Amino acid sequence: MINNLSELQKKDLKYVFHPCAQMKDFEKNPPLVIKKGEGLYLIDENGNRYMDCISSWWVNLFGHCNERINKVISEQVNTLEHIIFANFAHEPAAELCEELTKVLPRGLNKFLFSDNGSSCIEMALKLSFQYHLQTGNPQKTKFLSLENAYHGETIGALGVGDVDIFTETYRPLIKEGRKVRVPYVNSKLSNEEFTKLEDECIKELEEIIEKNHNELACMIVEPMVQGAAGIKIYSARFLKAVRDLTKKYNIHLIDDEIAMGFGRTGKMFACEHAGIEPDMMCIAKGLSSGYYPIAMLCITTDIFNAFYADYKEGKSFLHSHTYSGNPLGCRIALEVLRIFKEDNVLNTINEKGKYLKEKMNEIFKGKPYIEDIRNIGLIGAIELKDNLLPNVRVGKEIYNLALKKGVFVRPIGNSVYFMPPYVITYEEIDKMLEVCKEAIEELCL
């Protein structure tokens, strides 16, 4: 164990079990104590500054301690902080739902509230199952999802996931869903080769749905980008085929926009790249720009109507969270939508995303350690070649080296990715990429 720990580090390690981390690793690399956030930057207890290049787990859209959001939180906390949402209504929730209908795909106009993404996924799966039960199709009890999918870490969400590091241990507990192959974008494929891959995957999807549609309640997708799989980008044409087939066979399409919604891919919601309208959409993360745990399930009137009945019929949807519809979270989300509208944020994302793509290619293309370079919206990923250093945890070491240089990245497998807050400047994009290049080459060359 390192001896020169601060008092806060000692206290943390004495009591805290950190998520998605091996606590023994902290014996060599103790957790940084962050005292303050300021725009793109995190500032530790010693005054060192770090560029937050993953938006603190993909949530922070407009920078830490954003003045506009801080202001509305102060106003709301002095008005109403929380109330049970089962019995009462309040202005921020009603206004938020109304404003969301203006930016969501057509048909999504009823809303259920949760407090995190995984729980929102659970809600969607349960709702789909109960819908079919109450509309004359009780045999529709199975779920379909994509290979390499990630939808959260609660038990139901794990069943539609396909990333072994999260699911393997819990397989005895999981109700496993069916998985389908995905046509991933790869810079090494020609247009003809990629079209052939799309055709194959769409054909396989069609065969699975035609054969199993009578028992399929829903299909759930991460639209366009699979984050936890290593920032894998796939075909909009395939996503359109998913929508067409699910609609044809009375299978709900659940669009998991938790990570990719709110502009991250260059559209307000990633499903817009395929021009589709899902039956349900899960939103969280950027919804509150990282300020407050809030998630929402957006559904159609058709789904809502399947639960609208006299109480004695037993068709209520009995799923709730203590912090459902919390006024603080709703007020923050309202301000997030206003910032998008007033500051023309989507235009900013696309301009900076184009620049990010150009700079990634300029800096990394042709390097001997690079397997692939990917980009969509303000997301960039470089995939390293397999077995660069067989006995080294390459991602962890890149993280350590970049952090020493003032850049916080958190590689996934062989992929080093960039998902910064939208307030990042062009000069900061340059620095982010150059530092990562230095860290990779210091480790691998």
Short mmCIF file of C-alpha atoms in Angstrom, two decimals:
data_model
loop_
_atom_site.label_atom_id
_atom_site.label_comp_id
_atom_site.label_asym_id
_atom_site.label_seq_id
_atom_site.Cartn_x
_atom_site.Cartn_y
_atom_site.Cartn_z
CA MET A 1 0.00 0.00 0.00
CA ILE A 2 1.23 3.50 -0.87
CA ASN A 3 2.22 5.34 2.31
CA ASN A 4 1.70 9.00 1.35
CA LEU A 5 -2.08 8.91 1.07
CA SER A 6 -4.10 11.97 1.97
CA GLU A 7 -6.56 11.73 4.84
CA LEU A 8 -9.48 11.67 2.40
CA GLN A 9 -7.90 8.84 0.41
CA LYS A 10 -7.39 6.86 3.60
CA LYS A 11 -10.98 7.41 4.64
CA ASP A 12 -12.25 6.46 1.19
CA LEU A 13 -10.28 3.21 1.06
CA LYS A 14 -11.33 2.34 4.59
CA TYR A 15 -15.04 2.47 3.81
CA VAL A 16 -15.89 2.72 0.09
CA PHE A 17 -16.40 -0.17 -2.36
CA HIS A 18 -16.01 1.57 -5.74
CA PRO A 19 -18.13 0.46 -8.74
CA CYS A 20 -16.61 -1.34 -11.71
CA ALA A 21 -13.22 -1.41 -10.04
CA GLN A 22 -10.95 -3.98 -8.41
CA MET A 23 -10.29 -2.48 -4.99
CA LYS A 24 -6.88 -4.16 -4.76
CA ASP A 25 -5.72 -2.01 -7.71
CA PHE A 26 -5.92 1.01 -5.44
CA GLU A 27 -2.96 -0.29 -3.47
CA LYS A 28 -0.77 0.96 -6.34
CA ASN A 29 -3.02 3.64 -7.83
CA PRO A 30 -5.26 5.15 -5.13
CA PRO A 31 -8.41 7.00 -6.23
CA LEU A 32 -7.98 10.70 -6.89
CA VAL A 33 -9.93 12.93 -4.55
CA ILE A 34 -11.76 15.48 -6.69
CA LYS A 35 -12.59 18.66 -4.83
CA LYS A 36 -14.10 20.75 -7.60
CA GLY A 37 -15.43 20.69 -11.15
CA GLU A 38 -15.04 23.59 -13.56
CA GLY A 39 -16.28 23.28 -17.14
CA LEU A 40 -14.29 20.51 -18.84
CA TYR A 41 -12.00 20.14 -15.84
CA LEU A 42 -11.85 18.13 -12.64
CA ILE A 43 -9.65 19.59 -9.91
CA ASP A 44 -8.15 17.35 -7.22
CA GLU A 45 -7.32 18.10 -3.59
CA ASN A 46 -3.82 19.21 -4.60
CA GLY A 47 -5.04 21.63 -7.24
CA ASN A 48 -4.15 19.46 -10.24
CA ARG A 49 -6.51 19.79 -13.22
CA TYR A 50 -7.73 16.94 -15.44
CA MET A 51 -9.68 17.13 -18.67
CA ASP A 52 -12.85 15.07 -18.25
CA CYS A 53 -12.81 13.44 -21.68
CA ILE A 54 -15.57 10.90 -20.96
CA SER A 55 -18.08 13.36 -19.47
CA SER A 56 -17.94 11.49 -16.14
CA TRP A 57 -19.49 8.30 -17.53
CA TRP A 58 -21.18 10.00 -20.49
CA VAL A 59 -23.50 12.26 -18.50
CA ASN A 60 -21.97 15.72 -18.36
CA LEU A 61 -23.04 17.63 -21.46
CA PHE A 62 -22.43 21.27 -20.57
CA GLY A 63 -19.47 21.22 -18.21
CA HIS A 64 -19.13 20.85 -14.47
CA CYS A 65 -20.81 23.48 -12.30
CA ASN A 66 -22.70 24.99 -15.21
CA GLU A 67 -24.02 28.40 -14.15
CA ARG A 68 -27.43 28.07 -15.78
CA ILE A 69 -28.12 24.68 -14.23
CA ASN A 70 -26.76 25.77 -10.85
CA LYS A 71 -29.18 28.69 -10.86
CA VAL A 72 -32.32 26.62 -11.50
CA ILE A 73 -31.31 24.06 -8.87
CA SER A 74 -31.05 26.84 -6.30
CA GLU A 75 -34.47 28.15 -7.29
CA GLN A 76 -36.10 24.73 -7.20
CA VAL A 77 -34.56 23.52 -3.94
CA ASN A 78 -36.05 26.55 -2.23
CA THR A 79 -39.48 25.79 -3.71
CA LEU A 80 -40.04 22.01 -3.60
CA GLU A 81 -37.35 19.35 -3.14
CA HIS A 82 -39.34 16.09 -3.25
CA ILE A 83 -42.83 14.65 -3.04
CA ILE A 84 -44.35 11.19 -3.50
CA PHE A 85 -45.18 11.02 -7.21
CA ALA A 86 -47.81 8.29 -6.89
CA ASN A 87 -50.33 10.70 -5.38
CA PHE A 88 -49.25 14.16 -6.44
CA ALA A 89 -48.27 16.18 -9.51
CA HIS A 90 -45.99 19.20 -9.79
CA GLU A 91 -45.06 21.83 -12.36
CA PRO A 92 -41.51 20.72 -13.33
CA ALA A 93 -42.64 17.17 -14.20
CA ALA A 94 -45.64 18.25 -16.27
CA GLU A 95 -43.62 20.88 -18.12
CA LEU A 96 -40.77 18.46 -18.76
CA CYS A 97 -43.10 15.90 -20.34
CA GLU A 98 -44.69 18.57 -22.52
CA GLU A 99 -41.29 19.82 -23.72
CA LEU A 100 -40.05 16.30 -24.43
CA THR A 101 -42.94 15.66 -26.81
CA LYS A 102 -41.54 18.50 -28.94
CA VAL A 103 -38.17 16.81 -29.49
CA LEU A 104 -38.93 13.07 -29.27
CA PRO A 105 -39.82 10.91 -32.27
CA ARG A 106 -43.49 11.08 -33.18
CA GLY A 107 -45.87 9.04 -31.06
CA LEU A 108 -43.91 9.06 -27.80
CA ASN A 109 -46.22 11.11 -25.59
CA LYS A 110 -46.66 9.29 -22.28
CA PHE A 111 -43.95 9.13 -19.62
CA LEU A 112 -42.93 7.00 -16.65
CA PHE A 113 -40.22 8.21 -14.28
CA SER A 114 -37.31 6.32 -12.76
CA ASP A 115 -34.02 7.28 -11.17
CA ASN A 116 -31.37 5.43 -13.23
CA GLY A 117 -30.89 3.78 -16.58
CA SER A 118 -30.90 0.13 -15.51
CA SER A 119 -34.18 0.58 -13.65
CA CYS A 120 -35.65 2.31 -16.69
CA ILE A 121 -34.73 -0.72 -18.81
CA GLU A 122 -36.38 -3.04 -16.27
CA MET A 123 -39.49 -0.91 -16.47
CA ALA A 124 -39.58 -1.13 -20.27
CA LEU A 125 -39.16 -4.93 -20.33
CA LYS A 126 -41.86 -5.43 -17.70
CA LEU A 127 -44.21 -3.02 -19.44
CA SER A 128 -43.85 -4.85 -22.75
CA PHE A 129 -44.46 -8.23 -21.12
CA GLN A 130 -47.56 -6.97 -19.28
CA TYR A 131 -48.88 -5.18 -22.37
CA HIS A 132 -49.01 -8.41 -24.35
CA LEU A 133 -50.48 -10.26 -21.38
CA GLN A 134 -53.31 -7.73 -21.22
CA THR A 135 -53.95 -7.51 -24.97
CA GLY A 136 -54.53 -11.16 -25.79
CA ASN A 137 -50.99 -12.40 -26.43
CA PRO A 138 -49.84 -14.00 -23.15
CA GLN A 139 -47.41 -16.24 -25.08
CA LYS A 140 -45.26 -13.21 -25.93
CA THR A 141 -42.77 -13.49 -23.07
CA LYS A 142 -39.33 -13.47 -24.73
CA PHE A 143 -36.89 -10.66 -25.40
CA LEU A 144 -34.62 -10.05 -28.39
CA SER A 145 -31.48 -7.88 -28.39
CA LEU A 146 -28.21 -7.31 -30.22
CA GLU A 147 -24.92 -9.15 -29.84
CA ASN A 148 -22.47 -7.25 -27.59
CA ALA A 149 -25.42 -5.37 -26.08
CA TYR A 150 -25.28 -3.55 -22.76
CA HIS A 151 -28.45 -2.26 -21.10
CA GLY A 152 -27.47 -2.09 -17.43
CA GLU A 153 -26.59 -4.34 -14.55
CA THR A 154 -29.85 -5.22 -12.85
CA ILE A 155 -31.00 -8.80 -13.40
CA GLY A 156 -33.55 -8.13 -16.14
CA ALA A 157 -31.20 -5.77 -17.96
CA LEU A 158 -28.42 -8.38 -17.84
CA GLY A 159 -30.72 -10.82 -19.63
CA VAL A 160 -30.80 -8.60 -22.72
CA GLY A 161 -27.11 -7.76 -22.38
CA ASP A 162 -24.26 -9.60 -24.07
CA VAL A 163 -21.00 -8.35 -22.54
CA ASP A 164 -19.55 -11.33 -20.68
CA ILE A 165 -17.62 -9.34 -18.08
CA PHE A 166 -20.98 -8.15 -16.72
CA THR A 167 -23.15 -11.22 -17.33
CA GLU A 168 -21.05 -14.36 -16.91
CA THR A 169 -21.08 -14.54 -13.09
CA TYR A 170 -24.85 -14.11 -12.90
CA ARG A 171 -26.03 -16.45 -15.65
CA PRO A 172 -27.81 -18.78 -13.16
CA LEU A 173 -29.99 -15.80 -12.17
CA ILE A 174 -30.64 -14.41 -15.64
CA LYS A 175 -33.58 -14.96 -17.95
CA GLU A 176 -31.49 -14.99 -21.11
CA GLY A 177 -32.86 -13.26 -24.20
CA ARG A 178 -32.12 -14.09 -27.84
CA LYS A 179 -29.26 -12.18 -29.54
CA VAL A 180 -28.78 -11.20 -33.19
CA ARG A 181 -25.70 -10.33 -35.24
CA VAL A 182 -24.94 -6.67 -36.02
CA PRO A 183 -23.26 -5.05 -39.08
CA TYR A 184 -20.49 -2.99 -37.49
CA VAL A 185 -18.84 -0.12 -39.33
CA ASN A 186 -15.16 -0.86 -39.98
CA SER A 187 -12.78 1.39 -41.88
CA LYS A 188 -11.15 -1.65 -43.48
CA LEU A 189 -14.36 -2.75 -45.24
CA SER A 190 -15.10 -1.51 -48.75
CA ASN A 191 -18.60 -0.21 -49.53
CA GLU A 192 -19.41 -3.48 -51.27
CA GLU A 193 -18.17 -5.56 -48.35
CA PHE A 194 -20.16 -3.51 -45.87
CA THR A 195 -23.35 -3.75 -47.92
CA LYS A 196 -22.89 -7.53 -48.07
CA LEU A 197 -22.49 -7.60 -44.27
CA GLU A 198 -25.64 -5.51 -43.86
CA ASP A 199 -27.57 -7.85 -46.14
CA GLU A 200 -26.43 -10.91 -44.19
CA CYS A 201 -27.33 -9.44 -40.81
CA ILE A 202 -30.73 -8.21 -41.98
CA LYS A 203 -31.49 -11.63 -43.46
CA GLU A 204 -30.52 -13.35 -40.19
CA LEU A 205 -32.67 -10.90 -38.24
CA GLU A 206 -35.61 -11.52 -40.53
CA GLU A 207 -35.27 -15.30 -40.17
CA ILE A 208 -35.12 -15.10 -36.36
CA ILE A 209 -38.15 -12.82 -36.12
CA GLU A 210 -40.24 -14.77 -38.64
CA LYS A 211 -39.53 -18.01 -36.80
CA ASN A 212 -40.00 -16.70 -33.25
CA HIS A 213 -42.34 -13.70 -33.50
CA ASN A 214 -45.22 -15.45 -31.77
CA GLU A 215 -43.26 -15.56 -28.51
CA LEU A 216 -41.32 -12.27 -28.81
CA ALA A 217 -42.63 -9.41 -26.68
CA CYS A 218 -39.98 -6.86 -27.59
CA MET A 219 -36.64 -6.13 -29.16
CA ILE A 220 -34.30 -3.72 -27.40
CA VAL A 221 -31.44 -1.88 -29.09
CA GLU A 222 -28.74 0.65 -28.36
CA PRO A 223 -29.26 2.81 -31.45
CA MET A 224 -26.25 3.21 -33.76
CA VAL A 225 -23.56 2.87 -31.07
CA GLN A 226 -22.91 0.13 -28.52
CA GLY A 227 -20.95 1.88 -25.80
CA ALA A 228 -19.86 -0.76 -23.30
CA ALA A 229 -18.98 -3.11 -26.16
CA GLY A 230 -16.13 -0.76 -27.07
CA ILE A 231 -17.89 2.09 -28.90
CA LYS A 232 -19.01 -0.13 -31.79
CA ILE A 233 -20.91 1.81 -34.47
CA TYR A 234 -23.37 -0.02 -36.68
CA SER A 235 -25.57 0.45 -39.71
CA ALA A 236 -28.57 2.82 -39.83
CA ARG A 237 -30.02 0.62 -42.56
CA PHE A 238 -29.95 -2.33 -40.16
CA LEU A 239 -31.69 -0.26 -37.48
CA LYS A 240 -34.40 0.67 -39.99
CA ALA A 241 -34.88 -3.03 -40.78
CA VAL A 242 -35.23 -3.74 -37.05
CA ARG A 243 -38.08 -1.21 -36.86
CA ASP A 244 -39.83 -2.52 -39.97
CA LEU A 245 -39.74 -6.15 -38.82
CA THR A 246 -40.77 -5.49 -35.23
CA LYS A 247 -43.71 -3.38 -36.38
CA LYS A 248 -44.79 -6.05 -38.87
CA TYR A 249 -44.90 -8.77 -36.21
CA ASN A 250 -46.35 -6.86 -33.22
CA ILE A 251 -43.03 -6.78 -31.33
CA HIS A 252 -42.27 -3.66 -29.31
CA LEU A 253 -39.10 -1.83 -30.27
CA ILE A 254 -37.40 -0.44 -27.15
CA ASP A 255 -34.87 2.24 -28.04
CA ASP A 256 -32.21 2.53 -25.32
CA GLU A 257 -31.02 6.13 -25.71
CA ILE A 258 -29.60 6.30 -22.18
CA ALA A 259 -26.04 6.83 -23.40
CA MET A 260 -26.58 8.10 -26.95
CA GLY A 261 -29.51 10.47 -26.54
CA PHE A 262 -29.35 14.24 -26.19
CA GLY A 263 -27.08 15.01 -29.09
CA ARG A 264 -24.18 12.66 -28.52
CA THR A 265 -24.32 11.15 -32.04
CA GLY A 266 -25.06 14.45 -33.78
CA LYS A 267 -28.85 13.98 -33.68
CA MET A 268 -31.02 14.77 -30.68
CA PHE A 269 -31.67 11.01 -30.45
CA ALA A 270 -29.56 8.39 -32.19
CA CYS A 271 -32.56 6.57 -33.68
CA GLU A 272 -33.08 9.63 -35.92
CA HIS A 273 -30.13 8.45 -38.04
CA ALA A 274 -32.43 5.65 -39.24
CA GLY A 275 -35.57 7.82 -39.35
CA ILE A 276 -37.50 5.46 -37.07
CA GLU A 277 -40.17 5.83 -34.39
CA PRO A 278 -39.81 3.28 -31.56
CA ASP A 279 -42.61 2.08 -29.31
CA MET A 280 -40.62 2.93 -26.20
CA MET A 281 -37.54 5.01 -25.51
CA CYS A 282 -35.37 4.98 -22.39
CA ILE A 283 -33.58 8.23 -21.56
CA ALA A 284 -31.26 9.15 -18.69
CA LYS A 285 -27.60 10.30 -18.32
CA GLY A 286 -27.53 13.51 -20.41
CA LEU A 287 -31.16 14.19 -19.48
CA SER A 288 -29.86 15.91 -16.34
CA SER A 289 -26.34 16.67 -17.63
CA GLY A 290 -24.91 14.63 -14.76
CA TYR A 291 -26.49 16.73 -12.05
CA TYR A 292 -29.17 14.41 -10.73
CA PRO A 293 -30.19 10.73 -11.03
CA ILE A 294 -33.25 10.83 -13.25
CA ALA A 295 -34.44 8.49 -16.01
CA MET A 296 -37.61 8.36 -18.06
CA LEU A 297 -39.43 5.77 -20.12
CA CYS A 298 -41.24 7.37 -23.05
CA ILE A 299 -44.10 5.31 -24.57
CA THR A 300 -46.95 5.52 -27.06
CA THR A 301 -50.61 6.07 -26.30
CA ASP A 302 -51.31 2.54 -27.53
CA ILE A 303 -49.15 1.07 -24.79
CA PHE A 304 -50.61 3.45 -22.21
CA ASN A 305 -54.17 2.42 -23.15
CA ALA A 306 -53.46 -1.24 -22.37
CA PHE A 307 -53.09 -0.26 -18.70
CA TYR A 308 -55.98 2.22 -18.53
CA ALA A 309 -58.90 0.39 -16.90
CA ASP A 310 -61.06 0.16 -13.79
CA TYR A 311 -58.91 -0.64 -10.77
CA LYS A 312 -60.69 -3.95 -10.16
CA GLU A 313 -59.48 -5.27 -13.55
CA GLY A 314 -55.92 -5.43 -12.15
CA LYS A 315 -54.24 -3.80 -15.13
CA SER A 316 -52.22 -1.21 -13.21
CA PHE A 317 -48.46 -1.09 -13.77
CA LEU A 318 -47.06 -1.56 -10.28
CA HIS A 319 -43.50 -0.35 -10.66
CA SER A 320 -42.24 2.63 -8.72
CA HIS A 321 -39.13 4.32 -7.37
CA THR A 322 -38.91 6.55 -4.33
CA TYR A 323 -37.40 9.36 -6.37
CA SER A 324 -39.66 8.98 -9.41
CA GLY A 325 -40.53 12.40 -10.81
CA ASN A 326 -38.32 14.26 -8.35
CA PRO A 327 -38.82 18.03 -8.85
CA LEU A 328 -35.10 18.82 -8.76
CA GLY A 329 -34.32 16.31 -11.50
CA CYS A 330 -37.24 17.50 -13.62
CA ARG A 331 -36.26 21.16 -13.27
CA ILE A 332 -32.68 20.37 -14.31
CA ALA A 333 -33.89 18.37 -17.32
CA LEU A 334 -36.07 21.28 -18.39
CA GLU A 335 -33.04 23.57 -18.34
CA VAL A 336 -31.05 21.03 -20.37
CA LEU A 337 -33.72 21.15 -23.09
CA ARG A 338 -33.72 24.94 -23.03
CA ILE A 339 -29.94 25.07 -23.44
CA PHE A 340 -30.21 22.78 -26.48
CA LYS A 341 -32.80 25.05 -28.06
CA GLU A 342 -31.37 28.45 -27.18
CA ASP A 343 -27.69 27.67 -27.86
CA ASN A 344 -28.14 25.62 -31.05
CA VAL A 345 -26.22 22.80 -29.39
CA LEU A 346 -26.71 20.22 -32.15
CA ASN A 347 -24.90 22.47 -34.61
CA THR A 348 -22.00 22.82 -32.16
CA ILE A 349 -21.82 19.05 -31.69
CA ASN A 350 -21.65 18.39 -35.41
CA GLU A 351 -19.00 21.04 -36.04
CA LYS A 352 -16.81 19.78 -33.21
CA GLY A 353 -17.51 16.17 -34.17
CA LYS A 354 -16.27 16.82 -37.70
CA TYR A 355 -13.13 18.40 -36.28
CA LEU A 356 -12.62 15.47 -33.88
CA LYS A 357 -12.84 13.03 -36.80
CA GLU A 358 -10.31 14.98 -38.88
CA LYS A 359 -7.85 15.28 -35.99
CA MET A 360 -8.14 11.60 -35.02
CA ASN A 361 -7.29 10.59 -38.58
CA GLU A 362 -4.47 13.12 -38.73
CA ILE A 363 -2.92 11.88 -35.50
CA PHE A 364 -3.63 8.14 -35.51
CA LYS A 365 -4.15 6.96 -39.09
CA GLY A 366 -1.46 4.54 -40.22
CA LYS A 367 0.06 4.08 -36.77
CA PRO A 368 1.33 0.52 -36.25
CA TYR A 369 -0.70 0.06 -33.06
CA ILE A 370 -4.07 1.13 -34.56
CA GLU A 371 -6.67 -1.39 -35.77
CA ASP A 372 -9.57 0.98 -36.48
CA ILE A 373 -10.70 4.61 -36.08
CA ARG A 374 -14.40 5.37 -35.53
CA ASN A 375 -16.47 8.52 -35.16
CA ILE A 376 -20.09 9.64 -34.95
CA GLY A 377 -21.21 13.00 -33.59
CA LEU A 378 -19.01 14.03 -30.69
CA ILE A 379 -17.81 10.47 -30.10
CA GLY A 380 -14.44 9.21 -31.21
CA ALA A 381 -12.79 5.85 -30.70
CA ILE A 382 -9.48 4.33 -31.69
CA GLU A 383 -9.23 0.58 -31.49
CA LEU A 384 -5.80 -0.81 -30.68
CA LYS A 385 -4.50 -4.01 -32.20
CA ASP A 386 -4.88 -7.19 -30.18
CA ASN A 387 -2.02 -8.48 -28.04
CA LEU A 388 0.13 -5.36 -28.25
CA LEU A 389 1.44 -6.23 -24.79
CA PRO A 390 0.03 -9.69 -23.92
CA ASN A 391 0.83 -9.56 -20.20
CA VAL A 392 -0.14 -5.94 -19.60
CA ARG A 393 -3.56 -4.40 -18.85
CA VAL A 394 -3.15 -1.94 -21.69
CA GLY A 395 -6.28 0.09 -20.99
CA LYS A 396 -5.44 0.57 -17.33
CA GLU A 397 -1.88 1.65 -18.12
CA ILE A 398 -3.04 4.14 -20.78
CA TYR A 399 -5.45 5.57 -18.22
CA ASN A 400 -2.62 5.99 -15.68
CA LEU A 401 -0.20 7.58 -18.15
CA ALA A 402 -2.79 9.98 -19.59
CA LEU A 403 -3.96 10.99 -16.13
CA LYS A 404 -0.43 12.01 -15.19
CA LYS A 405 -0.51 14.31 -18.20
CA GLY A 406 -3.82 15.87 -17.12
CA VAL A 407 -6.24 13.93 -19.34
CA PHE A 408 -8.88 11.57 -17.95
CA VAL A 409 -9.86 8.76 -20.33
CA ARG A 410 -11.20 5.32 -19.43
CA PRO A 411 -10.52 2.77 -22.20
CA ILE A 412 -12.93 -0.10 -22.83
CA GLY A 413 -11.12 -3.27 -23.81
CA ASN A 414 -8.92 -2.42 -26.82
CA SER A 415 -10.74 0.84 -27.50
CA VAL A 416 -9.62 4.26 -26.30
CA TYR A 417 -12.61 6.53 -26.70
CA PHE A 418 -13.41 10.22 -26.41
CA MET A 419 -16.83 11.45 -25.31
CA PRO A 420 -16.17 14.92 -23.89
CA PRO A 421 -18.65 17.54 -22.70
CA TYR A 422 -19.97 19.67 -25.56
CA VAL A 423 -18.20 22.73 -24.12
CA ILE A 424 -14.77 21.35 -25.06
CA THR A 425 -12.81 23.77 -27.29
CA TYR A 426 -10.97 22.91 -30.48
CA GLU A 427 -7.64 23.50 -28.73
CA GLU A 428 -8.69 21.13 -25.96
CA ILE A 429 -9.63 18.48 -28.54
CA ASP A 430 -6.08 18.78 -29.90
CA LYS A 431 -4.57 18.35 -26.45
CA MET A 432 -6.85 15.42 -25.58
CA LEU A 433 -5.77 13.50 -28.67
CA GLU A 434 -2.08 14.39 -28.47
CA VAL A 435 -1.85 13.33 -24.82
CA CYS A 436 -3.55 10.01 -25.59
CA LYS A 437 -1.15 9.45 -28.47
CA GLU A 438 1.78 10.14 -26.14
CA ALA A 439 0.41 7.76 -23.50
CA ILE A 440 -0.18 4.96 -26.01
CA GLU A 441 3.24 5.32 -27.61
CA GLU A 442 4.99 5.60 -24.27
CA LEU A 443 3.42 2.28 -23.32
CA CYS A 444 3.46 0.35 -26.59
CA LEU A 445 6.45 1.53 -28.63
#
